[in-house]
């Protein structure tokens, strides 16, 4: 089968807070799930070029240069085609709810507006959706102002300002525009009435206004501001306006190692990743997103008890995440199989999630609204669960698919769960068995210090009784378990630098994990390492490593989950954890570089 012609990093992202599309540098939309981010794809050429479905706009230009940029402070993407004979650009966007309301339009859709900026340019356009992960080709029927793609369970309308031809399962057009002339295409719900020039212009204006209005709520004015707020805009695209949930990434089955089985579906809400994202949003002044997520997660917690604990991940609507299944009819990105949808890891035990969740609850109370009585009762239920299970082995933060082990990171986050609950109880004068909680918290701390150290070198290690390192240990000073200047921690930091770092690339671990292929460096860990260097006062090292980490972003400052030895993106894209780790590192390093900086031990 055909290999993907576009790399993971060759894309920008657009969305409407319900789903997202990836737009390649050549103007092709080759990834889109509809109607929601975790729905089946309608375009998936990124996963099987020529078979998965795509929406192509191709200018007839001799050796054009392709450029992409965002309209400043927005998620409206501009793709430019520049050649000696002429130039053109396409604006791609999906009007978010606020923009649709202001424009008087209820229906959702994807809008592409093409404009010639110099000369005269001929274009060919091809819209070929393939429904249900490319398992079904829709029927095409002409309608007023466009065509309708009809499938068994889904129908979409495509309208255009120029005539469309319909063929077997696709719509096409060929036309010529001169400088200053435009054409537009609107793909969306089959119930939408035909749009006109005025509506399309209004929607793009209102979408730009809505994104800028959100962007301007940020309180961050430090170094790397443009990169920080681009990360925030990317994270916002992964939030659900309807549910309040936050997806871990926009995609599924983009490989962590080319040609291997490390292909996972990240279109779900991990309690861990979403809790970290809440902290990133709050640091930048976006409090509403934090409160919306807390409402979503509170509904999940309300359904839990000691026999049915909180799961590590959920579907975006809060239902159970589906088990894994495979799509054998698709070739996979760079022939990387199997393609998986769903994620069986949802049934794993990962004890660290309780710490990340209660840390976000604590911070939300510190910077947002006070916790309710019912909310506090839910916190107490979580703490009871941690007290009952903190000494047990689990799958850990990296979701190891082998025998459960006693991971230091999991133990650490159980400590965080108790610590933040204790702090919150004291801060809000909430009823709680503080003595019992404090005893358990201190017992966890003693266990870590006594049993998770290298037998010869004394630094912290990945698991109880082991000798291997784990980049997740970088969280230890970030959650204030250990001082960033503690001698044992500094030995750990140096060991991580020697054993897990390679020229600005940071790997999660080095040992075998039971899967084929060697994964790339983990982008998140690069930024955790930067923040730990900064907290240790090693500012020049931190700045240099942050600069290297930023270079691993693509041309639009978007980060994938991992990068290969050449610094090229691997894994699902864009990845929330990568962006929020960058925000955290940049935020702290900016503070640390301030001459007036003073340490603050309040988490």
Coordinates of C-alpha atoms in Angstrom, one line a residue:
X1 CA 0.0 0.0 0.0
X2 CA 1.0 3.6 -0.5
X3 CA 3.2 5.2 2.2
X4 CA 2.1 8.5 3.6
X5 CA 3.6 11.4 1.6
X6 CA 3.2 13.9 4.4
X7 CA 5.1 13.7 7.7
X8 CA 3.5 14.1 11.1
X9 CA 5.1 17.5 11.5
X10 CA 3.9 18.9 8.2
X11 CA 0.6 19.9 9.7
X12 CA -1.3 22.6 11.4
X13 CA -4.5 22.0 13.4
X14 CA -7.9 23.8 13.3
X15 CA -11.0 23.0 15.3
X16 CA -14.3 24.1 16.8
X17 CA -14.0 22.8 20.4
X18 CA -15.8 19.6 19.3
X19 CA -13.4 18.1 16.7
X20 CA -10.2 19.0 14.9
X21 CA -8.7 18.7 11.5
X22 CA -5.1 18.5 10.4
X23 CA -4.1 20.6 7.4
X24 CA -0.9 19.7 5.6
X25 CA 1.6 22.3 4.2
X26 CA 0.5 21.3 0.7
X27 CA -3.1 22.4 1.5
X28 CA -4.5 18.9 2.0
X29 CA -6.8 18.1 4.9
X30 CA -5.8 14.5 5.5
X31 CA -7.2 13.9 9.0
X32 CA -10.6 14.7 10.4
X33 CA -12.9 12.8 12.7
X34 CA -16.6 13.8 12.5
X35 CA -18.7 14.9 14.3
X36 CA -16.6 14.6 17.4
X37 CA -12.8 14.4 18.0
X38 CA -13.3 10.7 19.0
X39 CA -15.7 9.8 16.2
X40 CA -14.7 7.8 13.2
X41 CA -12.6 9.6 10.6
X42 CA -14.0 11.1 7.4
X43 CA -10.5 12.0 6.2
X44 CA -7.6 9.7 7.0
X45 CA -5.1 9.9 4.2
X46 CA -2.4 10.6 6.8
X47 CA -2.9 6.9 7.8
X48 CA -3.2 5.5 4.3
X49 CA -2.5 7.9 1.5
X50 CA -5.0 7.6 -1.3
X51 CA -7.4 5.4 0.6
X52 CA -8.2 7.1 3.9
X53 CA -10.0 10.2 2.4
X54 CA -8.8 13.8 1.9
X55 CA -9.8 17.3 1.0
X56 CA -7.2 18.6 -1.5
X57 CA -6.6 22.1 -2.9
X58 CA -3.9 22.1 -5.5
X59 CA -2.7 25.3 -7.3
X60 CA -1.2 24.8 -10.8
X61 CA 2.1 26.5 -10.0
X62 CA 5.6 25.7 -11.1
X63 CA 7.7 24.6 -8.0
X64 CA 5.7 26.6 -5.4
X65 CA 7.0 27.1 -1.9
X66 CA 4.5 26.1 0.8
X67 CA 4.2 28.2 3.9
X68 CA 1.9 28.0 6.9
X69 CA 1.0 30.5 9.6
X70 CA -1.8 31.3 12.0
X71 CA -3.7 34.5 11.9
X72 CA -2.0 36.1 15.0
X73 CA -3.6 35.0 18.3
X74 CA -6.1 32.6 16.7
X75 CA -6.5 29.1 15.5
X76 CA -7.3 30.3 11.9
X77 CA -4.7 28.7 9.7
X78 CA -3.3 30.2 6.5
X79 CA -1.5 28.0 4.0
X80 CA 0.4 29.9 1.3
X81 CA 1.5 28.8 -2.2
X82 CA 4.3 31.0 -3.6
X83 CA 5.8 30.8 -7.1
X84 CA 7.3 33.2 -9.6
X85 CA 4.2 32.9 -11.8
X86 CA 1.7 33.6 -9.0
X87 CA 0.7 33.0 -5.4
X88 CA -2.3 32.1 -3.4
X89 CA -3.4 31.3 0.1
X90 CA -6.2 29.3 1.7
X91 CA -7.7 30.2 5.1
X92 CA -8.9 27.1 7.0
X93 CA -11.0 27.3 10.1
X94 CA -13.9 25.8 11.9
X95 CA -16.2 28.4 13.5
X96 CA -16.4 27.8 17.3
X97 CA -19.8 28.1 19.1
X98 CA -19.3 31.8 20.0
X99 CA -18.5 32.7 16.4
X100 CA -21.4 30.8 15.0
X101 CA -23.8 32.4 17.5
X102 CA -22.6 35.9 16.5
X103 CA -22.9 35.1 12.8
X104 CA -26.4 33.7 13.3
X105 CA -25.4 30.3 12.1
X106 CA -26.2 27.1 14.2
X107 CA -24.7 24.4 12.0
X108 CA -21.1 23.3 12.5
X109 CA -18.7 23.1 9.5
X110 CA -15.3 23.3 8.1
X111 CA -14.6 26.4 5.9
X112 CA -11.9 26.8 3.3
X113 CA -11.5 30.2 1.7
X114 CA -9.0 30.4 -1.2
X115 CA -7.6 33.8 -2.4
X116 CA -5.1 34.5 -5.2
X117 CA -2.6 37.1 -4.0
X118 CA -0.6 37.6 -7.2
X119 CA -0.9 36.6 -10.8
X120 CA -3.5 34.2 -12.2
X121 CA -3.7 30.7 -10.8
X122 CA -5.6 27.6 -11.8
X123 CA -6.7 25.2 -9.1
X124 CA -8.0 21.7 -8.9
X125 CA -10.0 20.8 -5.8
X126 CA -11.0 17.3 -4.7
X127 CA -13.1 16.4 -1.7
X128 CA -13.2 12.7 -1.1
X129 CA -14.5 11.8 2.3
X130 CA -14.4 8.1 3.4
X131 CA -16.7 7.4 6.3
X132 CA -16.2 5.1 9.3
X133 CA -12.4 5.0 9.2
X134 CA -12.4 4.6 5.4
X135 CA -14.6 1.5 5.6
X136 CA -17.4 3.1 3.6
X137 CA -17.4 5.3 0.5
X138 CA -20.4 7.7 0.5
X139 CA -22.8 8.2 -2.4
X140 CA -22.6 11.6 -3.9
X141 CA -25.7 13.6 -5.1
X142 CA -25.9 17.1 -6.5
X143 CA -27.8 19.7 -4.3
X144 CA -28.5 23.4 -4.6
X145 CA -25.1 25.1 -4.4
X146 CA -23.1 21.9 -3.8
X147 CA -23.2 18.2 -3.2
X148 CA -24.3 15.8 -0.5
X149 CA -22.2 12.8 0.7
X150 CA -24.6 10.1 1.9
X151 CA -23.5 7.3 4.1
X152 CA -25.3 4.6 6.1
X153 CA -25.1 6.6 9.4
X154 CA -23.7 9.9 8.3
X155 CA -24.4 12.5 5.7
X156 CA -22.5 15.7 4.9
X157 CA -23.0 18.6 2.6
X158 CA -20.3 20.4 0.7
X159 CA -21.1 23.9 -0.7
X160 CA -18.9 26.0 -2.8
X161 CA -18.9 29.4 -4.5
X162 CA -17.9 27.7 -7.8
X163 CA -19.5 24.8 -9.6
X164 CA -18.7 21.3 -8.3
X165 CA -18.6 18.1 -10.3
X166 CA -19.6 14.9 -8.6
X167 CA -18.0 11.5 -9.3
X168 CA -17.8 8.2 -7.6
X169 CA -17.6 9.1 -3.9
X170 CA -16.0 12.5 -4.5
X171 CA -16.6 16.1 -5.6
X172 CA -14.1 18.0 -7.8
X173 CA -13.6 21.4 -9.4
X174 CA -11.2 23.1 -11.7
X175 CA -11.1 26.9 -12.0
X176 CA -8.9 29.9 -12.4
X177 CA -8.7 33.0 -10.3
X178 CA -6.9 36.3 -10.7
X179 CA -5.3 38.5 -8.1
X180 CA -7.8 39.5 -5.4
X181 CA -10.4 36.9 -6.4
X182 CA -11.6 34.3 -3.9
X183 CA -13.5 31.0 -3.8
X184 CA -14.8 29.2 -0.8
X185 CA -15.9 25.7 0.3
X186 CA -18.0 24.8 3.3
X187 CA -18.2 21.1 4.5
X188 CA -20.5 20.3 7.3
X189 CA -23.8 19.0 8.6
X190 CA -26.2 17.9 5.9
X191 CA -29.0 20.0 7.4
X192 CA -27.2 23.3 6.8
X193 CA -28.7 25.7 4.2
X194 CA -26.4 27.0 1.4
X195 CA -24.1 29.8 2.6
X196 CA -23.2 32.9 0.7
X197 CA -20.2 35.2 0.4
X198 CA -21.5 37.5 3.2
X199 CA -22.0 34.6 5.6
X200 CA -18.5 33.1 5.0
X201 CA -16.9 36.5 5.5
X202 CA -18.9 37.0 8.7
X203 CA -17.9 33.6 10.0
X204 CA -14.2 34.1 9.5
X205 CA -14.4 37.6 11.1
X206 CA -16.3 36.3 14.1
X207 CA -14.0 33.3 14.4
X208 CA -11.0 35.5 14.5
X209 CA -12.7 37.8 17.1
X210 CA -13.7 34.8 19.3
X211 CA -10.2 33.3 19.3
X212 CA -8.6 36.7 20.1
X213 CA -11.1 37.4 22.8
X214 CA -10.1 34.1 24.5
X215 CA -6.3 34.6 23.9
X216 CA -6.5 38.1 25.5
X217 CA -7.7 36.6 28.8
X218 CA -4.2 35.4 29.4
X219 CA -2.3 37.0 32.2
X220 CA 1.1 35.7 31.0
X221 CA 3.6 38.4 29.8
X222 CA 6.9 36.6 30.3
X223 CA 9.6 35.3 28.0
X224 CA 8.6 33.0 25.1
X225 CA 5.1 34.4 25.3
X226 CA 4.3 33.7 21.6
X227 CA 5.2 30.1 22.0
X228 CA 3.5 29.7 25.4
X229 CA 0.2 31.1 24.1
X230 CA 0.4 29.1 20.9
X231 CA 0.6 26.0 23.2
X232 CA -2.4 27.3 25.1
X233 CA -4.3 27.7 21.8
X234 CA -3.4 24.2 20.8
X235 CA -4.6 22.9 24.2
X236 CA -7.8 24.8 23.9
X237 CA -8.5 22.9 20.6
X238 CA -8.3 19.7 22.6
X239 CA -11.1 20.7 25.0
X240 CA -14.7 19.9 24.6
X241 CA -17.1 22.9 24.8
X242 CA -19.9 20.5 25.3
X243 CA -18.5 18.2 28.0
X244 CA -15.6 20.1 29.6
X245 CA -13.3 17.1 29.0
X246 CA -9.8 17.5 27.5
X247 CA -8.3 15.0 25.0
X248 CA -4.8 13.8 25.4
X249 CA -4.1 14.3 21.6
X250 CA -6.0 14.9 18.4
X251 CA -5.1 11.7 16.7
X252 CA -4.8 7.9 16.9
X253 CA -2.2 5.4 15.7
X254 CA 0.5 7.8 14.7
X255 CA 3.6 5.7 15.6
X256 CA 6.0 6.2 18.4
X257 CA 8.5 4.1 16.4
X258 CA 8.2 3.8 12.6
X259 CA 7.1 0.4 11.4
X260 CA 6.4 -0.9 14.9
X261 CA 3.4 -1.8 17.0
X262 CA 3.7 1.3 19.2
X263 CA 0.5 2.9 17.8
X264 CA -2.1 4.0 20.3
X265 CA -5.4 5.9 20.3
X266 CA -5.1 9.1 22.4
X267 CA -8.5 10.6 21.6
X268 CA -9.6 10.2 25.2
X269 CA -9.4 12.1 28.5
X270 CA -6.7 10.8 30.7
X271 CA -7.3 12.0 34.2
X272 CA -3.5 12.6 34.5
X273 CA -3.0 14.6 31.4
X274 CA -6.2 16.6 31.8
X275 CA -5.3 17.5 35.4
X276 CA -1.9 18.8 34.3
X277 CA -3.7 20.8 31.6
X278 CA -5.9 22.4 34.2
X279 CA -2.8 23.6 36.0
X280 CA -1.3 25.0 32.7
X281 CA -4.5 26.9 32.0
X282 CA -4.7 28.4 35.4
X283 CA -1.1 29.5 35.4
X284 CA -1.9 31.5 32.2
X285 CA -5.2 33.0 33.5
X286 CA -7.7 30.7 31.8
X287 CA -9.7 29.7 34.9
X288 CA -13.0 28.8 33.1
X289 CA -11.4 25.8 31.4
X290 CA -10.3 24.5 34.8
X291 CA -13.7 24.9 36.3
X292 CA -15.4 23.2 33.4
X293 CA -13.1 20.2 33.6
X294 CA -13.6 20.0 37.4
X295 CA -17.3 19.7 36.7
X296 CA -16.7 16.9 34.2
X297 CA -14.4 15.0 36.5
X298 CA -16.7 15.5 39.5
X299 CA -19.4 13.7 37.6
X300 CA -17.0 10.8 37.1
X301 CA -15.9 10.7 40.7
X302 CA -19.5 10.8 41.9
X303 CA -20.1 7.4 40.2
X304 CA -17.1 5.8 42.0
X305 CA -16.9 3.9 45.3
X306 CA -14.4 1.6 46.9
X307 CA -15.5 -1.3 44.6
X308 CA -15.6 0.9 41.4
X309 CA -12.7 3.4 41.6
X310 CA -11.9 6.2 39.2
X311 CA -10.6 5.0 35.9
X312 CA -7.4 6.3 34.3
X313 CA -9.2 7.5 31.2
X314 CA -12.7 8.1 29.8
X315 CA -14.3 8.8 26.4
X316 CA -14.7 12.5 25.9
X317 CA -18.4 12.4 26.9
X318 CA -17.5 10.7 30.2
X319 CA -18.5 7.1 29.2
X320 CA -16.2 4.2 29.4
X321 CA -13.3 4.2 27.0
X322 CA -13.7 1.5 24.3
X323 CA -11.4 -1.6 24.3
X324 CA -8.9 -1.7 21.5
X325 CA -9.7 -2.9 18.0
X326 CA -7.7 -2.8 14.8
X327 CA -8.2 -1.4 11.3
X328 CA -6.4 -3.9 9.1
X329 CA -7.7 -2.4 5.9
X330 CA -5.5 0.7 6.4
X331 CA -1.8 0.7 5.7
X332 CA -0.8 2.9 8.6
X333 CA 1.4 5.9 8.7
X334 CA 4.8 4.9 7.2
X335 CA 3.5 1.3 7.1
X336 CA 3.2 1.2 10.9
X337 CA 0.7 -1.4 12.0
X338 CA -1.5 -2.3 13.6
X339 CA -3.8 0.8 13.5
X340 CA -5.6 0.8 16.8
X341 CA -8.8 2.6 17.9
X342 CA -9.9 2.4 21.5
X343 CA -7.4 1.8 24.3
X344 CA -7.3 -1.3 26.5
X345 CA -5.1 0.6 29.0
X346 CA -8.3 2.1 30.4
X347 CA -8.6 -1.0 32.5
X348 CA -5.1 -0.7 34.0
X349 CA -4.5 0.3 37.6
X350 CA -2.4 3.5 37.7
X351 CA -2.2 4.8 41.2
X352 CA -0.6 8.1 40.2
X353 CA -3.8 9.5 38.7
X354 CA -5.2 10.3 42.2
X355 CA -2.3 12.6 43.0
X356 CA -2.6 14.5 39.7
X357 CA -6.3 14.8 40.2
X358 CA -6.1 16.1 43.8
X359 CA -3.3 18.4 42.9
X360 CA -5.6 20.0 40.3
X361 CA -8.5 20.2 42.8
X362 CA -6.2 21.9 45.3
X363 CA -5.0 24.4 42.7
X364 CA -8.5 25.1 41.4
X365 CA -9.5 25.9 45.0
X366 CA -6.5 28.1 45.5
X367 CA -7.0 30.1 42.3
X368 CA -10.7 29.5 41.5
X369 CA -14.0 28.6 43.2
X370 CA -14.1 27.0 46.6
X371 CA -14.9 23.3 46.7
X372 CA -18.5 22.2 47.5
X373 CA -19.6 19.9 50.3
X374 CA -20.3 17.1 47.8
X375 CA -17.0 17.8 46.1
X376 CA -15.2 17.4 49.4
X377 CA -16.9 14.2 50.2
X378 CA -15.7 12.9 46.8
X379 CA -12.2 13.9 47.7
X380 CA -12.5 12.0 50.9
X381 CA -13.6 8.9 49.0
X382 CA -10.5 9.2 46.8
X383 CA -8.2 9.6 49.8
X384 CA -9.7 6.5 51.4
X385 CA -9.0 4.6 48.1
X386 CA -5.4 5.8 48.1
X387 CA -4.9 4.8 51.8
X388 CA -6.2 1.3 51.0
X389 CA -4.1 0.8 47.9
X390 CA -0.9 2.9 47.9
X391 CA 1.3 -0.1 48.7
X392 CA 0.2 -2.1 45.7
X393 CA 2.0 -2.5 42.4
X394 CA 0.5 -0.9 39.2
X395 CA 1.1 -0.3 35.5
X396 CA 2.7 3.2 36.2
X397 CA 2.5 6.4 34.3
X398 CA 3.9 4.9 31.1
X399 CA 1.2 2.2 31.0
X400 CA 3.6 -0.8 30.9
X401 CA 1.8 -3.8 29.5
X402 CA 3.5 -6.4 31.6
X403 CA 3.4 -7.5 35.2
X404 CA 2.5 -4.7 37.6
X405 CA 5.4 -3.2 39.5
X406 CA 6.1 -0.9 42.4
X407 CA 6.9 2.3 40.6
X408 CA 8.4 5.3 42.4
X409 CA 6.3 7.8 40.4
X410 CA 3.1 6.0 41.4
X411 CA 4.1 6.0 45.1
X412 CA 5.1 9.7 44.8
X413 CA 1.7 10.7 43.4
X414 CA 0.0 8.8 46.2
X415 CA 1.9 11.0 48.5
X416 CA 0.7 14.1 46.5
X417 CA -2.9 12.9 46.9
X418 CA -2.6 12.8 50.7
X419 CA -0.6 16.0 50.9
X420 CA -3.0 18.1 48.8
X421 CA -6.0 16.8 50.6
X422 CA -4.4 17.7 53.9
X423 CA -3.5 21.2 52.6
X424 CA -7.0 21.7 51.2
X425 CA -8.7 20.6 54.5
X426 CA -6.5 23.0 56.5
X427 CA -7.0 25.9 54.0
X428 CA -10.8 25.5 53.9
X429 CA -11.3 24.2 57.4
X430 CA -12.9 21.0 56.0
X431 CA -13.8 18.1 58.2
X432 CA -11.3 15.3 57.8
X433 CA -9.2 12.7 59.8
X434 CA -6.1 14.8 59.5
X435 CA -4.0 12.7 61.9
X436 CA -4.6 9.5 60.0
X437 CA -4.1 11.2 56.7
X438 CA -0.8 12.7 57.9
X439 CA 0.4 9.4 59.2
X440 CA -0.2 7.8 55.8
X441 CA 1.4 10.6 53.9
X442 CA 4.5 10.4 56.1
X443 CA 4.6 6.6 55.7
X444 CA 4.6 6.9 51.9
X445 CA 7.5 9.4 52.1
X446 CA 9.5 7.1 54.3
X447 CA 8.9 4.2 52.0
X448 CA 10.2 6.3 49.0
X449 CA 13.3 7.4 50.9
X450 CA 14.0 3.9 52.3
X451 CA 13.2 1.6 49.4
X452 CA 13.5 3.5 46.1
X453 CA 17.2 4.3 46.1
X454 CA 20.1 2.9 44.0
X455 CA 21.9 0.4 46.3
X456 CA 25.4 1.8 45.5
X457 CA 24.9 5.4 44.2
X458 CA 22.1 6.5 46.4
X459 CA 20.0 8.3 43.9
X460 CA 16.3 7.6 43.3
X461 CA 15.3 4.8 40.9
X462 CA 12.4 3.8 38.8
X463 CA 11.0 0.9 41.0
X464 CA 11.4 -0.6 44.4
X465 CA 14.6 -2.6 44.6
X466 CA 15.7 -1.6 41.1
X467 CA 18.7 0.2 39.6
X468 CA 17.2 1.7 36.5
X469 CA 16.2 5.4 36.1
X470 CA 12.9 6.8 34.8
X471 CA 12.3 10.4 33.5
X472 CA 9.1 10.4 35.6
X473 CA 11.3 11.0 38.6
X474 CA 11.7 14.5 37.3
X475 CA 8.3 15.2 38.9
X476 CA 9.7 14.8 42.4
X477 CA 10.8 18.4 42.9
X478 CA 8.0 19.7 40.7
X479 CA 5.4 18.4 43.1
X480 CA 7.5 19.6 46.1
X481 CA 8.2 16.2 47.5
X482 CA 11.9 16.9 47.6
X483 CA 13.9 20.2 47.6
X484 CA 15.3 21.0 44.2
X485 CA 18.7 21.5 45.9
X486 CA 18.6 18.3 48.0
X487 CA 21.9 16.4 47.5
X488 CA 20.1 13.1 46.8
X489 CA 17.9 14.8 44.3
X490 CA 20.9 16.5 42.6
X491 CA 22.6 13.1 42.2
X492 CA 19.3 11.8 40.7
X493 CA 19.2 14.8 38.3
X494 CA 22.8 14.2 37.2
X495 CA 22.1 10.5 36.7
X496 CA 19.1 11.3 34.5
X497 CA 21.2 13.7 32.5
X498 CA 23.9 11.1 32.0
X499 CA 21.7 8.1 31.3
X500 CA 18.4 9.3 29.8
X501 CA 19.5 12.5 28.0
X502 CA 21.1 12.7 24.6
X503 CA 21.9 16.2 23.2
X504 CA 18.6 17.8 24.3
X505 CA 16.6 14.6 23.8
X506 CA 15.2 13.0 26.9
X507 CA 14.0 9.4 26.9
X508 CA 11.5 8.0 29.4
X509 CA 13.5 4.9 30.3
X510 CA 16.1 2.6 28.7
X511 CA 15.0 -0.9 29.7
X512 CA 12.8 -3.2 27.6
X513 CA 9.1 -2.8 28.0
X514 CA 7.8 -5.8 26.1
X515 CA 7.0 -4.0 22.9
X516 CA 8.8 -4.2 19.5
X517 CA 10.8 -1.2 18.2
X518 CA 12.6 1.5 20.1
X519 CA 10.5 4.6 20.7
X520 CA 11.7 8.1 20.3
X521 CA 12.6 10.7 22.9
X522 CA 9.6 11.9 24.9
X523 CA 8.9 15.6 24.4
X524 CA 7.3 16.1 27.8
X525 CA 10.4 14.7 29.6
X526 CA 12.6 17.2 27.8
X527 CA 10.6 20.1 29.4
X528 CA 10.4 18.4 32.8
X529 CA 14.2 18.2 32.6
X530 CA 14.4 21.9 31.8
X531 CA 12.2 22.9 34.7
X532 CA 14.3 20.7 37.1
X533 CA 17.5 22.3 35.9
X534 CA 15.9 25.8 36.5
X535 CA 14.7 24.8 40.0
X536 CA 18.2 23.6 40.8
X537 CA 19.6 27.0 39.7
X538 CA 21.4 25.7 36.6
X539 CA 19.9 28.4 34.5
X540 CA 22.3 28.3 31.5
X541 CA 21.7 24.6 31.1
X542 CA 18.0 25.1 31.4
X543 CA 17.9 27.9 28.8
X544 CA 19.9 25.8 26.3
X545 CA 17.8 22.7 26.8
X546 CA 14.6 24.8 26.4
X547 CA 15.9 26.2 23.2
X548 CA 16.6 22.7 21.9
X549 CA 13.2 21.6 23.0
X550 CA 11.6 24.4 21.2
X551 CA 13.4 23.4 18.0
X552 CA 11.6 20.1 18.2
X553 CA 8.3 21.9 17.5
X554 CA 7.1 22.0 13.9
X555 CA 6.9 25.2 11.8
X556 CA 3.8 26.3 13.7
X557 CA 5.2 25.7 17.2
X558 CA 3.2 22.5 17.6
X559 CA 4.6 19.5 19.5
X560 CA 4.2 15.8 18.9
X561 CA 4.4 13.2 21.6
X562 CA 7.9 12.2 20.7
X563 CA 10.8 12.9 18.4
X564 CA 13.3 10.7 16.6
X565 CA 17.1 11.0 16.8
X566 CA 17.0 13.8 14.1
X567 CA 14.4 15.7 16.1
X568 CA 11.5 14.9 13.8
X569 CA 8.0 14.4 15.2
X570 CA 6.8 10.9 16.2
X571 CA 3.6 9.8 17.9
X572 CA 0.2 11.4 18.2
X573 CA -0.1 15.1 17.3
X574 CA -0.4 17.6 18.7
X575 CA 0.1 16.1 22.2
X576 CA -1.4 17.9 25.2
X577 CA 1.2 16.7 27.7
X578 CA 4.0 18.0 25.5
X579 CA 2.4 21.5 25.3
X580 CA 1.6 21.8 29.0
X581 CA 5.0 20.6 30.0
X582 CA 6.5 23.3 27.8
X583 CA 4.2 25.9 29.4
X584 CA 5.3 24.8 32.9
X585 CA 9.0 24.9 32.0
X586 CA 8.8 28.3 30.3
X587 CA 6.6 29.8 33.0
X588 CA 9.0 28.8 35.8
X589 CA 12.2 29.5 33.9
X590 CA 10.9 33.0 33.2
X591 CA 10.2 33.6 36.9
X592 CA 13.6 32.1 37.8
X593 CA 15.4 34.5 35.4
X594 CA 13.8 37.5 37.1
X595 CA 16.4 39.2 39.3
X596 CA 13.7 39.7 42.0
X597 CA 12.9 35.9 42.1
X598 CA 12.5 34.4 45.6
X599 CA 11.7 30.7 46.2
X600 CA 8.1 30.0 47.1
X601 CA 7.4 26.6 48.7
X602 CA 3.6 26.8 48.3
X603 CA 2.6 24.4 45.5

